[in-house]
Amino acid sequence: MRTVVLTMKASVIEMFLVLLVTGVHSNKETSKKMKRPKFTVPQINCDVKAGKIINPEFIVKCPAGCQDPKFHVYGTDVYASYSSVCGAAIHSGVLDNSGGKILVRKVAGLSGYKGSYSNGVQSLSLPRWRESFIVLESKPKKGVTYPSALTYSSSKSPAAQAGDTTKAYQRPPIPATTAQSVTLMQLLAVTVAVATPTILPRPSPSAASTTSIPRPEPVGQRSQEMDLWSTTTYTSSQNRPGADPGIQRQDPSGAAFQKPVRADDGLDCKIDLSFLIDGSTSIGKRRFRIQKQLLAGVAQALDIGPAGPLMGVVQYGDNPATHFNLKTHMNSRDLKTAIEKITQRGGLSNVGRAISFVTKNFFSKANGNRSSAPNVVVVMVDGWPTDKVEEASRLARESGINIFFITIEGAAENEKQYVVEPNFANKAVCRTNGFYSFHVQSWFGLHKTLQPLVKRVCDTDRLACSKTCLNSADIGFVIDGSSSVGTGNFRTVLQFVTNLTKEFEISDTDTRIGAVQYTYEQRLEFGFDQYSSKPDILSAIKRVGYWSGGTSTGAAINFALEQLFKKSKPNKRKLMILITDGRSYDDVRIPAMAAHLKGVITYAIGVAWAAQEELEVIATHPARDHSFFVDEFDNLYQYVPRIIRNICTEFNSQPRN
């Protein structure tokens, strides 16, 4: 019996070993077959922008004919992701116009991109962009697997369109450099993990940021006030301590905000408006509700719609989050319903971080931003911010955003030691004349701001920070004062400069004007920072005296770059308008190229004996839009509308970040 059992055990073991060896052999054969899948290079069209492709690194094949100027490219060597991938490949020299394969690698965004002319492609300058890329020859790294199919950014998911503040799930990246076997149990474990919803933690009230300072609360002060508010009804004769006289206690329905408010008749109220609301822990639930009541009142008063104002809401605490963008709700009723559903996030009061978030993310075409409507941000602050706002606000203003501040219940005398940035509201707004800021002594008085706020945000003529082609440049005139011009014609040239200048909005924060006159030598007539009003600039132009001498245009361009444009403000468009009546005694090619590389958009206007081929070299590409020839000085005035139109057309073609 023992012999039989042993024999059966040996047979079972033998069968197991045979199955094991067969399985291993089968796995080896399967792995050999699956080890090297054939790589197919995806093809793209000339108009595909890098920002539309989610993959961080990929190989693609470009078609022929991508050298066409309609496929815009921004930058040199490192390109903004708003650029055509294939156009950038030609500009960088990796491809020619016949097309081919390239390797694209995403890199971080830059604070500025300089345009240049290279390999038949004129790239454009751009102040800043959120993402960049570089183009390399299609030599794949050893051991790296590149995608055969690209992942494109598509329209937002329904959850995102409805105002979901959480990021959509993205499948975790799988390292392509190592091939590892995965068991069935591991695969099931991953599947279960993916199927399980992730619960995002709420911001902790006590969480401290490395760049923020928590706001201490005086013991008992605010909580005691809330108890009084919840149990006592205040009338005009029985006011809450510290409240505005005559303000009655607000009921939860917010009746004080429901009174109809109308902007003045004839007031065009087509604006793109973002409310930045305070969701910090210190504000409390009741104050947060009053804040929402103000938003609902604004939504009702503005008559939201595609042809008029549009409105979105961002809440900030530790970090900002968009509840809904400009195109989510297209009428006041739906907008008010959405506002009612907003819940408080909690956390600190990081206003500066929130303003930076809005500048970079909110006012985009994808979010419903319209180039024809001014951008307006209304920031609501309970007390004071826990981070600094000045630098973030400056960048917002230079992006054309009109910032309004509503501060409620500011710091008491014994609390001012905790304020991170004194006088923060004046450092943030577009003008410190009171138009852009409201200070409310008590939350009971917040409803009083409704009517003046609506009127101010709708007064588009006074929205001084709206960035347009007429208020966002540093313009340097480079004027030929050679002997061939003559005194009379020189006065005509100055009148031409005056006529152009009159078209722009002049101030220290809008368009600024500078001027250089040249012969053999160069003279700075006045710099960008010398005059900050239109009357002063026009008077300065009139006072420019005729010099007389030779014509060294190349040296004049270099002088203007050093003495004028080197002192230009960051994020300002730099325009050089050069007027000459003859051929230059020196070479203009290298100075002109230097101007183009530094992002200076150059217009060249030639009169009488000016050499047209020199004008085309000096002018920014395409020359047909930036160089002009006039047979007589008296005909210069005819070109003013065309030059202004070209300046604005070029400005409006720039993408808005």
XYZ file of C-alpha atoms in Angstrom:
657
model
C 0.000 0.000 0.000
C 2.845 2.340 0.886
C 4.448 1.601 -2.528
C 1.227 2.572 -4.340
C 0.920 5.856 -2.427
C 4.520 6.784 -3.130
C 4.043 6.004 -6.814
C 0.932 8.224 -6.953
C 2.769 11.077 -5.237
C 5.659 10.797 -7.713
C 3.221 10.891 -10.622
C 1.508 13.993 -9.288
C 4.845 15.738 -8.762
C 5.959 14.782 -12.273
C 2.743 16.151 -13.798
C 3.117 19.373 -11.826
C 6.686 19.800 -13.043
C 5.606 19.208 -16.663
C 2.839 21.809 -16.351
C 5.216 24.252 -14.694
C 7.850 23.886 -17.419
C 5.176 24.162 -20.125
C 3.770 27.301 -18.504
C 7.171 28.947 -18.178
C 7.963 28.128 -21.806
C 4.588 29.528 -22.867
C 5.170 32.709 -20.833
C 8.585 33.124 -22.417
C 7.127 32.740 -25.886
C 4.358 35.216 -25.049
C 6.800 37.727 -23.601
C 9.009 37.420 -26.680
C 6.042 38.179 -28.884
C 4.935 41.120 -26.700
C 8.373 42.490 -25.942
C 8.748 44.840 -28.842
C 5.483 46.148 -30.259
C 5.902 47.970 -33.538
C 6.068 51.760 -33.034
C 3.940 53.859 -35.365
C 4.802 57.569 -35.537
C 1.598 59.626 -35.220
C 1.011 62.329 -37.830
C -0.240 65.834 -37.076
C -1.346 68.817 -39.138
C 0.514 72.121 -39.433
C -1.968 73.972 -37.231
C -1.677 71.659 -34.197
C -0.394 73.559 -31.156
C 1.812 71.881 -28.550
C -0.531 72.940 -25.763
C -3.314 70.799 -27.240
C -1.205 67.645 -26.780
C -1.100 66.346 -23.194
C 1.878 63.975 -23.604
C 5.036 65.444 -21.994
C 7.362 63.994 -24.671
C 6.482 62.514 -28.045
C 7.598 61.887 -31.624
C 5.388 63.093 -34.480
C 5.502 63.433 -38.231
C 4.813 66.856 -39.762
C 3.410 67.265 -43.273
C 4.930 69.472 -45.966
C 4.010 73.165 -46.223
C 4.110 74.211 -42.545
C 6.275 77.260 -43.320
C 3.119 79.275 -44.004
C 2.935 82.413 -41.752
C -0.661 81.577 -40.805
C 0.756 78.876 -38.499
C 1.905 81.151 -35.686
C 5.070 80.493 -33.699
C 5.995 82.280 -30.441
C 9.586 82.352 -29.184
C 13.078 81.306 -30.274
C 14.647 77.893 -29.443
C 12.193 77.546 -26.558
C 8.615 78.054 -27.793
C 5.352 78.889 -26.030
C 2.958 75.925 -26.173
C 0.492 78.173 -28.044
C 2.799 77.733 -31.076
C 2.344 75.446 -34.058
C 4.501 72.362 -33.378
C 5.561 71.945 -37.001
C 6.072 75.690 -37.528
C 8.392 75.750 -34.500
C 10.273 72.735 -35.906
C 10.997 74.632 -39.131
C 11.928 77.830 -37.256
C 14.391 75.872 -35.080
C 16.029 74.270 -38.124
C 15.148 70.681 -37.206
C 12.821 70.418 -40.231
C 12.479 72.160 -43.565
C 9.246 72.858 -45.423
C 9.119 69.314 -46.789
C 8.123 67.943 -43.372
C 9.382 64.920 -41.464
C 9.706 63.397 -38.002
C 10.588 65.373 -34.865
C 10.919 64.814 -31.123
C 8.975 67.285 -28.934
C 9.672 67.759 -25.220
C 7.509 69.907 -22.902
C 9.324 72.256 -20.487
C 8.268 74.924 -17.997
C 6.652 78.200 -19.081
C 8.775 81.340 -19.392
C 8.239 84.928 -18.293
C 8.836 86.118 -21.867
C 9.418 84.814 -25.408
C 11.409 86.713 -28.058
C 10.426 86.537 -31.686
C 12.951 86.136 -34.497
C 13.181 85.361 -38.196
C 14.788 81.984 -38.909
C 14.621 79.417 -41.725
C 11.827 81.257 -43.496
C 9.600 81.504 -40.410
C 8.994 84.707 -38.429
C 8.262 83.845 -34.813
C 6.471 86.383 -32.625
C 7.199 87.733 -29.162
C 4.963 86.922 -26.213
C 5.114 88.400 -22.677
C 4.644 85.055 -20.893
C 2.960 81.671 -21.186
C 2.185 78.812 -18.821
C 4.023 76.048 -20.743
C 6.879 75.748 -23.259
C 8.403 73.110 -25.509
C 11.593 72.418 -27.443
C 12.021 70.576 -30.751
C 14.760 67.986 -31.320
C 15.690 65.564 -34.065
C 13.625 62.378 -33.887
C 16.272 60.268 -32.174
C 14.458 58.355 -29.423
C 16.196 57.730 -26.117
C 17.346 54.161 -25.594
C 14.802 52.181 -23.625
C 12.084 54.857 -23.805
C 8.725 54.011 -25.367
C 6.998 56.889 -27.156
C 3.221 56.973 -27.719
C 1.877 55.695 -31.035
C -1.286 57.701 -30.395
C -1.251 61.194 -28.911
C -3.531 62.321 -26.100
C -5.258 65.620 -26.898
C -6.863 68.019 -24.463
C -10.585 67.891 -25.210
C -13.523 69.993 -24.088
C -14.180 69.940 -20.359
C -16.035 67.056 -18.808
C -19.638 67.645 -17.659
C -18.425 67.752 -14.079
C -15.955 70.494 -14.867
C -18.493 72.444 -16.853
C -20.843 72.325 -13.906
C -18.224 74.011 -11.753
C -16.581 70.984 -10.098
C -13.522 72.315 -8.284
C -11.620 69.023 -8.174
C -9.256 67.979 -10.913
C -10.496 65.284 -13.252
C -8.940 61.882 -12.670
C -5.839 61.228 -14.744
C -4.465 57.714 -15.082
C -1.076 57.547 -13.345
C 1.859 57.500 -15.794
C 3.512 54.124 -16.403
C 7.322 54.319 -16.650
C 8.326 53.290 -20.150
C 11.970 52.555 -19.409
C 11.373 49.267 -17.533
C 9.214 46.304 -18.524
C 7.811 44.370 -15.552
C 5.421 41.419 -15.434
C 2.101 42.092 -13.705
C 0.143 39.331 -11.976
C -3.627 38.994 -12.209
C -3.986 39.855 -8.513
C -1.890 43.019 -8.973
C -4.028 44.024 -11.937
C -7.204 43.477 -9.908
C -5.754 45.512 -7.058
C -5.027 48.432 -9.418
C -8.511 48.181 -10.916
C -10.130 48.308 -7.500
C -7.978 51.275 -6.501
C -8.979 53.191 -9.626
C -12.658 52.395 -9.139
C -12.636 53.636 -5.550
C -13.533 57.368 -5.356
C -10.873 59.592 -3.792
C -12.012 61.795 -0.932
C -10.110 65.078 -0.984
C -9.260 66.470 2.459
C -10.776 69.824 3.328
C -8.287 72.614 4.031
C -7.286 72.597 7.667
C -8.093 75.836 9.498
C -4.737 75.696 11.204
C -2.700 74.718 8.161
C 0.170 77.120 7.712
C 1.762 77.855 4.375
C 5.449 78.514 4.014
C 4.624 81.758 2.244
C 1.683 82.811 4.383
C 1.251 84.034 7.930
C -1.807 82.823 9.842
C -4.163 85.510 11.038
C -4.607 85.298 14.832
C -8.080 85.839 16.248
C -8.524 87.894 19.441
C -9.889 85.461 22.011
C -13.667 85.439 22.176
C -14.197 88.545 20.074
C -15.681 87.058 16.892
C -17.445 84.085 18.450
C -19.159 86.341 20.996
C -20.279 88.653 18.191
C -21.842 85.729 16.319
C -23.809 84.693 19.397
C -25.162 88.210 19.765
C -26.066 88.270 16.086
C -27.958 84.996 16.249
C -30.097 85.970 19.281
C -30.673 89.702 18.960
C -32.563 91.801 16.422
C -31.037 95.238 15.918
C -33.064 98.164 14.673
C -32.164 101.771 13.911
C -32.466 102.552 17.623
C -30.730 99.387 18.856
C -27.580 98.876 16.850
C -25.088 96.093 17.200
C -21.868 97.439 18.729
C -19.641 98.664 15.922
C -22.337 98.386 13.268
C -23.311 101.173 10.913
C -26.066 103.391 12.381
C -29.500 102.659 11.015
C -28.595 99.224 9.608
C -31.055 96.519 10.603
C -30.082 92.939 11.325
C -29.964 90.853 8.147
C -32.278 87.889 7.908
C -31.084 84.746 6.100
C -33.004 85.666 2.977
C -30.795 88.707 2.424
C -33.719 91.052 1.749
C -31.463 94.118 1.671
C -29.757 92.678 -1.430
C -32.997 91.948 -3.278
C -33.906 95.545 -4.051
C -33.730 96.117 -7.806
C -30.581 97.908 -8.881
C -30.121 99.308 -12.345
C -27.133 100.852 -14.047
C -27.639 104.279 -15.570
C -29.541 104.321 -18.847
C -27.251 104.142 -21.857
C -24.407 102.545 -19.873
C -22.848 99.758 -21.892
C -22.178 96.923 -19.440
C -20.393 94.320 -21.531
C -17.723 93.076 -19.109
C -16.122 89.744 -18.174
C -16.332 89.688 -14.371
C -14.711 87.396 -11.808
C -15.619 87.547 -8.127
C -12.859 86.417 -5.755
C -14.716 85.520 -2.574
C -13.253 84.942 0.889
C -13.705 81.348 2.042
C -11.249 81.470 4.943
C -12.142 79.826 8.248
C -12.162 83.124 10.149
C -15.055 84.555 8.155
C -17.653 82.217 9.668
C -20.735 80.693 8.033
C -23.097 83.647 8.496
C -20.689 86.190 7.003
C -20.013 83.782 4.158
C -23.777 83.699 3.513
C -23.954 87.528 3.439
C -21.079 87.513 0.944
C -23.071 85.169 -1.319
C -26.102 87.445 -1.002
C -24.058 90.319 -2.414
C -23.006 88.136 -5.364
C -26.615 87.158 -6.032
C -27.628 90.822 -5.931
C -24.907 91.711 -8.453
C -25.962 88.829 -10.712
C -29.560 90.083 -10.690
C -28.608 93.716 -11.256
C -26.252 93.030 -14.150
C -28.720 91.066 -16.316
C -26.205 88.357 -17.252
C -26.154 87.259 -20.900
C -23.975 86.587 -23.983
C -24.463 90.126 -25.326
C -23.862 91.792 -21.960
C -21.922 90.993 -18.796
C -20.695 87.494 -17.933
C -19.704 86.439 -14.423
C -17.701 83.662 -12.763
C -16.731 82.953 -9.161
C -13.443 81.850 -7.569
C -13.216 81.078 -3.835
C -9.942 81.337 -1.966
C -8.678 80.047 1.373
C -5.367 78.209 1.520
C -5.634 77.760 -2.252
C -8.052 79.192 -4.845
C -10.606 77.129 -6.775
C -12.982 78.084 -9.584
C -16.652 77.367 -8.841
C -17.757 78.322 -12.347
C -16.278 80.279 -15.237
C -17.668 82.974 -17.518
C -19.564 80.675 -19.871
C -20.979 78.230 -17.293
C -24.129 80.269 -16.597
C -25.542 82.531 -19.299
C -28.438 84.163 -17.427
C -28.974 85.751 -14.017
C -31.427 83.122 -12.759
C -29.070 80.171 -13.299
C -26.166 82.169 -11.898
C -28.036 83.010 -8.674
C -28.984 79.347 -8.218
C -25.335 78.338 -8.608
C -24.191 81.000 -6.130
C -26.609 79.673 -3.512
C -25.001 76.209 -3.772
C -21.452 77.457 -3.040
C -20.069 76.063 0.227
C -17.253 77.509 2.321
C -13.808 75.892 1.858
C -12.012 77.168 4.962
C -8.304 77.750 5.470
C -6.199 80.917 5.479
C -6.834 84.095 3.497
C -4.257 83.861 0.683
C -5.481 86.684 -1.530
C -2.216 87.184 -3.451
C -2.155 83.524 -4.460
C -5.766 83.813 -5.603
C -5.085 86.891 -7.754
C -2.159 85.072 -9.420
C -4.442 82.103 -10.076
C -7.068 84.300 -11.749
C -4.438 86.090 -13.866
C -3.014 82.827 -15.183
C -6.127 80.689 -15.474
C -9.468 82.475 -15.392
C -9.567 84.909 -18.330
C -8.976 82.513 -21.213
C -10.965 81.855 -24.352
C -11.710 78.339 -23.107
C -13.331 79.849 -20.001
C -15.501 82.223 -22.024
C -13.266 85.311 -22.079
C -14.177 87.737 -24.872
C -11.499 89.961 -26.388
C -14.079 92.731 -26.865
C -15.028 92.927 -23.169
C -12.935 94.427 -20.329
C -11.710 91.986 -17.678
C -12.787 92.883 -14.132
C -11.941 91.181 -10.822
C -13.757 92.072 -7.592
C -11.802 90.843 -4.545
C -13.665 90.489 -1.229
C -11.541 90.405 1.946
C -12.696 89.860 5.511
C -10.152 91.718 7.670
C -6.799 91.364 5.920
C -4.925 88.839 3.696
C -2.474 86.304 5.095
C -0.084 86.788 2.168
C 1.141 89.737 0.067
C -0.913 91.062 -2.835
C 1.172 93.861 -4.387
C 3.270 91.871 -6.876
C 0.429 89.553 -7.901
C -1.824 92.575 -8.465
C 0.808 94.367 -10.544
C 1.057 91.392 -12.900
C -2.739 91.244 -13.101
C -2.987 94.938 -13.981
C -0.275 94.594 -16.628
C -2.321 91.746 -18.105
C -5.214 94.171 -18.528
C -7.276 93.123 -15.512
C -9.197 95.827 -13.617
C -8.983 95.000 -9.905
C -11.591 96.203 -7.388
C -11.235 95.546 -3.634
C -14.007 95.295 -1.048
C -12.541 95.082 2.470
C -14.873 94.395 5.393
C -14.080 94.981 9.081
C -10.404 95.839 8.795
C -7.804 95.383 11.494
C -8.377 97.132 14.822
C -5.507 99.101 16.332
C -4.347 96.172 18.472
C -4.523 93.824 15.444
C -2.420 95.872 12.990
C 0.765 94.149 14.153
C -0.547 90.971 12.498
C -1.210 92.553 9.075
C 1.276 91.103 6.582
C 1.116 94.024 4.127
C -0.142 97.394 5.404
C -2.284 99.411 2.994
C -2.679 96.293 0.829
C -5.800 97.473 -1.021
C -4.161 100.635 -2.369
C -1.181 98.566 -3.513
C -3.491 96.258 -5.445
C -6.056 98.417 -7.250
C -5.687 100.078 -10.656
C -5.890 103.619 -9.280
C -5.750 104.910 -5.700
C -8.446 107.552 -6.261
C -11.142 105.600 -4.396
C -12.929 104.427 -7.540
C -11.580 100.880 -7.288
C -11.866 100.273 -3.549
C -14.649 99.981 -0.971
C -14.082 99.757 2.767
C -17.061 98.527 4.760
C -16.944 99.013 8.532
C -19.377 96.184 9.257
C -20.827 93.178 7.453
C -24.226 94.725 8.214
C -23.326 97.527 5.798
C -22.163 95.324 2.897
C -25.456 95.722 1.015
C -24.722 99.453 0.637
C -21.912 98.642 -1.817
C -24.208 96.871 -4.281
C -25.426 99.851 -6.298
C -22.114 101.781 -6.499
C -20.229 98.561 -7.301
C -22.513 97.710 -10.223
C -22.221 101.235 -11.604
C -18.443 101.288 -11.328
C -17.733 97.924 -12.927
C -20.081 98.882 -15.776
C -18.414 102.271 -16.336
C -16.079 100.898 -19.014
C -14.733 104.363 -19.852
C -13.120 104.488 -16.400
C -11.731 100.944 -16.350
C -8.167 102.192 -16.631
C -6.445 98.810 -16.503
C -8.099 97.255 -19.538
C -5.243 96.276 -21.813
C -5.765 97.328 -25.438
C -3.606 98.087 -28.437
C -3.757 101.782 -27.489
C -2.723 101.607 -23.827
C -0.205 98.796 -23.472
C 2.999 99.784 -25.307
C 6.263 101.653 -24.991
C 6.614 103.489 -28.330
C 9.963 104.903 -29.374
C 10.102 107.300 -32.361
C 13.467 107.325 -34.181
C 13.505 110.498 -36.320
C 15.895 111.332 -39.173
C 17.217 114.884 -38.656
C 19.696 114.871 -41.564
C 20.411 117.870 -43.822
C 18.323 116.483 -46.704
C 15.149 116.728 -44.610
C 15.169 120.501 -44.123
C 13.499 122.633 -41.461
C 10.027 122.743 -43.043
C 9.836 119.017 -43.706
C 11.166 118.277 -40.228
C 8.169 120.170 -38.794
C 5.913 117.996 -41.000
C 7.573 114.876 -39.594
C 6.938 116.121 -36.034
C 3.276 116.705 -36.936
C 3.127 113.097 -38.177
C 4.583 111.928 -34.840
C 2.018 114.080 -33.027
C -0.879 112.631 -35.039
C 0.205 109.076 -34.206
C 0.715 109.882 -30.509
C -2.774 111.386 -30.194
C -4.293 107.982 -30.969
C -2.852 106.360 -27.829
C -3.849 106.500 -24.159
C -0.886 108.094 -22.407
C 0.038 107.664 -18.731
C 2.731 106.053 -16.614
C 0.689 102.808 -16.550
C -0.689 102.997 -20.110
C 1.228 103.744 -23.318
C 4.476 105.688 -22.882
C 6.307 107.665 -25.574
C 10.019 108.310 -26.134
C 11.932 109.936 -29.007
C 15.426 109.858 -30.545
C 16.729 112.176 -33.289
C 19.727 111.170 -35.377
C 22.141 112.372 -38.038
C 25.731 111.031 -37.922
C 25.167 111.216 -34.187
C 22.200 110.443 -31.959
C 20.310 112.441 -29.350
C 17.729 111.311 -26.811
C 14.972 113.916 -26.991
C 12.989 112.359 -24.116
C 12.673 108.918 -22.509
C 9.658 106.763 -21.659
C 9.551 107.884 -18.033
C 9.911 111.630 -18.648
C 6.301 112.576 -19.462
C 3.183 110.784 -18.210
C 0.310 112.752 -19.774
C -0.760 113.349 -23.354
C -0.567 117.177 -23.171
C 2.989 116.999 -21.812
C 4.058 114.541 -24.519
C 2.560 116.643 -27.330
C 4.294 119.758 -25.990
C 7.611 117.893 -25.816
C 7.284 116.747 -29.448
C 6.594 120.327 -30.538
C 9.774 121.515 -28.782
C 12.113 119.095 -30.596
C 14.656 121.158 -32.561
C 15.959 120.295 -36.031
C 19.558 119.062 -35.892
C 20.902 118.652 -39.506
C 23.777 116.359 -40.552
C 24.346 112.931 -42.137
C 22.250 109.735 -42.025
C 23.524 106.854 -39.862
C 20.341 104.844 -39.406
C 22.025 101.660 -38.145
C 23.748 103.519 -35.319
C 20.454 105.228 -34.474
C 18.683 101.881 -34.063
C 21.421 100.665 -31.707
C 21.211 103.922 -29.739
C 17.426 103.588 -29.389
C 17.762 100.005 -28.123
C 20.237 101.099 -25.439
C 18.806 104.458 -24.417
C 15.073 103.844 -24.877
C 14.028 100.200 -25.003
C 16.484 98.921 -22.421
C 14.385 100.913 -19.916
C 11.054 99.596 -21.187
C 8.713 98.045 -18.610
C 8.348 94.257 -18.427
C 5.282 92.932 -20.260
C 4.933 96.146 -22.289
C 4.816 95.808 -26.058
C 7.863 97.537 -27.489
C 7.243 99.469 -30.731
C 9.892 101.377 -32.699
C 8.645 103.768 -35.406
C 11.533 104.964 -37.579
C 11.134 107.806 -40.106
C 13.885 108.506 -42.657
C 14.234 110.257 -46.025
C 17.394 108.636 -47.416
C 19.764 105.695 -47.639
C 21.804 105.029 -44.521
C 25.570 105.700 -44.504
C 26.071 102.619 -42.319
C 24.788 99.032 -42.334
C 21.270 98.557 -40.937
C 21.045 94.766 -41.080
C 22.754 93.836 -37.804
C 21.078 96.598 -35.733
C 17.676 95.672 -37.219
C 18.231 92.002 -36.374
C 19.199 92.988 -32.819
C 15.926 94.902 -32.468
C 13.906 91.928 -33.713
C 15.694 89.518 -31.348
C 14.936 91.803 -28.403
C 11.235 91.680 -29.207
C 10.995 95.247 -30.540
C 8.306 95.493 -33.216
C 9.751 97.886 -35.799
C 7.859 100.051 -38.275
C 9.954 101.736 -40.981
C 8.549 104.783 -42.828
C 10.561 106.081 -45.764
C 10.101 109.392 -47.585
C 11.406 110.645 -50.961
C 14.939 109.199 -51.351
C 14.671 106.430 -48.770
C 15.828 102.998 -49.986
C 12.890 100.597 -49.953
C 15.100 97.510 -49.558
C 16.543 99.075 -46.381
C 13.054 99.770 -45.059
C 12.124 96.108 -45.536
C 15.262 94.963 -43.680
C 14.542 97.328 -40.772
C 10.841 96.448 -40.536
C 9.503 93.502 -38.568
C 8.358 90.576 -40.717
C 6.111 90.582 -42.678
C 7.524 93.777 -44.201
C 4.312 94.583 -46.068
C 2.628 95.296 -42.718
C 5.536 97.180 -41.115
C 7.243 99.205 -43.874
C 5.744 102.151 -45.774
C 7.053 104.448 -48.500
C 5.764 107.979 -49.126
C 6.861 110.051 -52.112
C 6.411 113.415 -50.344
C 6.543 114.591 -46.714
C 3.135 116.232 -47.076
C 1.554 112.791 -47.643
C 2.779 111.293 -44.360
C -0.510 112.054 -42.587
C -2.358 109.646 -44.899
C -0.577 106.672 -43.325
C -1.568 107.382 -39.710
C -4.840 105.341 -39.805
C -3.153 102.429 -41.574
C -0.269 102.265 -39.084
C -2.665 102.398 -36.122
C -4.831 99.709 -37.711
C -1.817 97.432 -38.258
C -0.611 97.961 -34.669
C -4.035 96.994 -33.327
C -4.492 94.056 -35.691
C -1.164 92.612 -34.584
C -2.019 93.186 -30.910
C -5.406 91.482 -31.225
C -3.820 88.431 -32.887
C -1.698 87.809 -29.776
C -3.059 85.017 -27.563
C -4.348 85.915 -24.102
C -2.982 83.745 -21.325
